[in-house]
């Protein structure tokens, strides 16, 4: 997907994923979040809130996220994401050392996503200082796991 001597950019990965989705039928991309506007802190923020992206577009975004440098804040709240979409995004942020804020509220955080989130916030090198879970669909058992993980977290 990239040129002979270059690595694909986050935008290229995102667009390619959208084109290849649904067995080549494609899905409409939302480029706004991938093309970050110039400004002080805006460059470090990816705001996808209220886009209704769903799991398929969420997974495509997660694939592109690894190529997006210096991301300090990600907001994917209220996007009809379920376990698959949230888990894919959580996988993608595991090595993001600049990420200080993650907002995943108004989505379903179940099974795999809940386990990945608990694992992430329990890591000693977890960079998060703010985690938004407002109105997220999290069951009691999964919430208990977060509380256990938060007991060891020094930054949240």
PDB file of N, CA and C in Angstrom, residues 32-37 39-48 61 65 68-75 99-101 103:
ATOM      1  N   UNK A  32     -11.557  13.141   8.845  1.00  0.00           N
ATOM      2  CA  UNK A  32     -11.298  14.205   9.809  1.00  0.00           C
ATOM      3  C   UNK A  32     -10.378  13.812  10.946  1.00  0.00           C
ATOM      4  N   UNK A  33     -10.607  12.691  11.602  1.00  0.00           N
ATOM      5  CA  UNK A  33      -9.759  12.325  12.725  1.00  0.00           C
ATOM      6  C   UNK A  33      -8.332  11.959  12.339  1.00  0.00           C
ATOM      7  N   UNK A  34      -8.123  11.508  11.132  1.00  0.00           N
ATOM      8  CA  UNK A  34      -6.797  11.103  10.710  1.00  0.00           C
ATOM      9  C   UNK A  34      -5.992  12.301  10.226  1.00  0.00           C
ATOM     10  N   UNK A  35      -6.646  13.284   9.622  1.00  0.00           N
ATOM     11  CA  UNK A  35      -5.964  14.505   9.205  1.00  0.00           C
ATOM     12  C   UNK A  35      -6.077  15.489  10.364  1.00  0.00           C
ATOM     13  N   UNK A  36      -5.020  15.568  11.143  1.00  0.00           N
ATOM     14  CA  UNK A  36      -5.055  16.407  12.338  1.00  0.00           C
ATOM     15  C   UNK A  36      -4.736  17.845  11.969  1.00  0.00           C
ATOM     16  N   UNK A  37      -5.546  18.764  12.473  1.00  0.00           N
ATOM     17  CA  UNK A  37      -5.376  20.182  12.178  1.00  0.00           C
ATOM     18  C   UNK A  37      -4.190  20.747  12.950  1.00  0.00           C
ATOM     19  N   UNK A  39      -2.266  23.331  15.280  1.00  0.00           N
ATOM     20  CA  UNK A  39      -2.612  24.098  16.466  1.00  0.00           C
ATOM     21  C   UNK A  39      -1.860  23.528  17.638  1.00  0.00           C
ATOM     22  N   UNK A  40      -1.966  24.156  18.766  1.00  0.00           N
ATOM     23  CA  UNK A  40      -1.169  23.756  19.932  1.00  0.00           C
ATOM     24  C   UNK A  40      -1.364  22.297  20.299  1.00  0.00           C
ATOM     25  N   UNK A  41      -2.425  21.966  20.983  1.00  0.00           N
ATOM     26  CA  UNK A  41      -2.626  20.602  21.440  1.00  0.00           C
ATOM     27  C   UNK A  41      -3.485  19.784  20.490  1.00  0.00           C
ATOM     28  N   UNK A  42      -4.084  20.437  19.511  1.00  0.00           N
ATOM     29  CA  UNK A  42      -4.936  19.735  18.557  1.00  0.00           C
ATOM     30  C   UNK A  42      -4.153  18.657  17.817  1.00  0.00           C
ATOM     31  N   UNK A  43      -2.884  18.894  17.557  1.00  0.00           N
ATOM     32  CA  UNK A  43      -2.076  17.912  16.840  1.00  0.00           C
ATOM     33  C   UNK A  43      -1.975  16.591  17.582  1.00  0.00           C
ATOM     34  N   UNK A  44      -2.088  16.633  18.893  1.00  0.00           N
ATOM     35  CA  UNK A  44      -1.928  15.437  19.691  1.00  0.00           C
ATOM     36  C   UNK A  44      -3.254  14.750  20.002  1.00  0.00           C
ATOM     37  N   UNK A  45      -4.356  15.303  19.563  1.00  0.00           N
ATOM     38  CA  UNK A  45      -5.671  14.759  19.876  1.00  0.00           C
ATOM     39  C   UNK A  45      -6.301  14.096  18.655  1.00  0.00           C
ATOM     40  N   UNK A  46      -6.908  12.946  18.907  1.00  0.00           N
ATOM     41  CA  UNK A  46      -7.716  12.289  17.880  1.00  0.00           C
ATOM     42  C   UNK A  46      -9.116  12.189  18.470  1.00  0.00           C
ATOM     43  N   UNK A  47     -10.015  13.010  17.960  1.00  0.00           N
ATOM     44  CA  UNK A  47     -11.375  13.058  18.482  1.00  0.00           C
ATOM     45  C   UNK A  47     -12.337  12.428  17.486  1.00  0.00           C
ATOM     46  N   UNK A  48     -12.779  11.232  17.807  1.00  0.00           N
ATOM     47  CA  UNK A  48     -13.740  10.508  16.979  1.00  0.00           C
ATOM     48  C   UNK A  48     -15.095  10.401  17.678  1.00  0.00           C
ATOM     49  N   UNK A  61      -9.568   1.872  12.113  1.00  0.00           N
ATOM     50  CA  UNK A  61      -8.890   2.960  12.818  1.00  0.00           C
ATOM     51  C   UNK A  61      -7.771   2.415  13.700  1.00  0.00           C
ATOM     52  N   UNK A  65      -3.829   3.378  13.717  1.00  0.00           N
ATOM     53  CA  UNK A  65      -3.355   4.079  14.920  1.00  0.00           C
ATOM     54  C   UNK A  65      -1.886   3.821  15.224  1.00  0.00           C
ATOM     55  N   UNK A  68       0.262   6.463  13.708  1.00  0.00           N
ATOM     56  CA  UNK A  68      -0.040   7.845  14.054  1.00  0.00           C
ATOM     57  C   UNK A  68       0.853   8.270  15.216  1.00  0.00           C
ATOM     58  N   UNK A  69       1.808   9.184  14.975  1.00  0.00           N
ATOM     59  CA  UNK A  69       2.767   9.537  16.018  1.00  0.00           C
ATOM     60  C   UNK A  69       2.215  10.542  17.030  1.00  0.00           C
ATOM     61  N   UNK A  70       2.807  10.536  18.192  1.00  0.00           N
ATOM     62  CA  UNK A  70       2.571  11.539  19.234  1.00  0.00           C
ATOM     63  C   UNK A  70       1.097  11.795  19.519  1.00  0.00           C
ATOM     64  N   UNK A  71       0.378  10.763  19.833  1.00  0.00           N
ATOM     65  CA  UNK A  71      -1.033  10.897  20.180  1.00  0.00           C
ATOM     66  C   UNK A  71      -1.143  11.007  21.699  1.00  0.00           C
ATOM     67  N   UNK A  72      -1.635  12.137  22.163  1.00  0.00           N
ATOM     68  CA  UNK A  72      -1.776  12.356  23.597  1.00  0.00           C
ATOM     69  C   UNK A  72      -3.178  12.065  24.109  1.00  0.00           C
ATOM     70  N   UNK A  73      -4.173  12.190  23.221  1.00  0.00           N
ATOM     71  CA  UNK A  73      -5.566  11.981  23.635  1.00  0.00           C
ATOM     72  C   UNK A  73      -6.334  11.304  22.517  1.00  0.00           C
ATOM     73  N   UNK A  74      -7.100  10.277  22.889  1.00  0.00           N
ATOM     74  CA  UNK A  74      -7.987   9.598  21.947  1.00  0.00           C
ATOM     75  C   UNK A  74      -9.377   9.576  22.562  1.00  0.00           C
ATOM     76  N   UNK A  75     -10.339  10.075  21.804  1.00  0.00           N
ATOM     77  CA  UNK A  75     -11.737  10.061  22.247  1.00  0.00           C
ATOM     78  C   UNK A  75     -12.556   9.296  21.213  1.00  0.00           C
ATOM     79  N   UNK A  99       0.358   8.692  25.106  1.00  0.00           N
ATOM     80  CA  UNK A  99      -1.081   8.745  25.354  1.00  0.00           C
ATOM     81  C   UNK A  99      -1.373   9.005  26.827  1.00  0.00           C
ATOM     82  N   UNK A 100      -1.971  10.143  27.123  1.00  0.00           N
ATOM     83  CA  UNK A 100      -2.301  10.459  28.515  1.00  0.00           C
ATOM     84  C   UNK A 100      -3.797  10.382  28.786  1.00  0.00           C
ATOM     85  N   UNK A 101      -4.622  10.499  27.746  1.00  0.00           N
ATOM     86  CA  UNK A 101      -6.074  10.490  27.926  1.00  0.00           C
ATOM     87  C   UNK A 101      -6.725   9.536  26.937  1.00  0.00           C
ATOM     88  N   UNK A 103     -10.692   8.106  26.141  1.00  0.00           N
ATOM     89  CA  UNK A 103     -12.124   8.225  26.443  1.00  0.00           C
ATOM     90  C   UNK A 103     -12.862   7.199  25.589  1.00  0.00           C
TER      91      UNK A 103
END
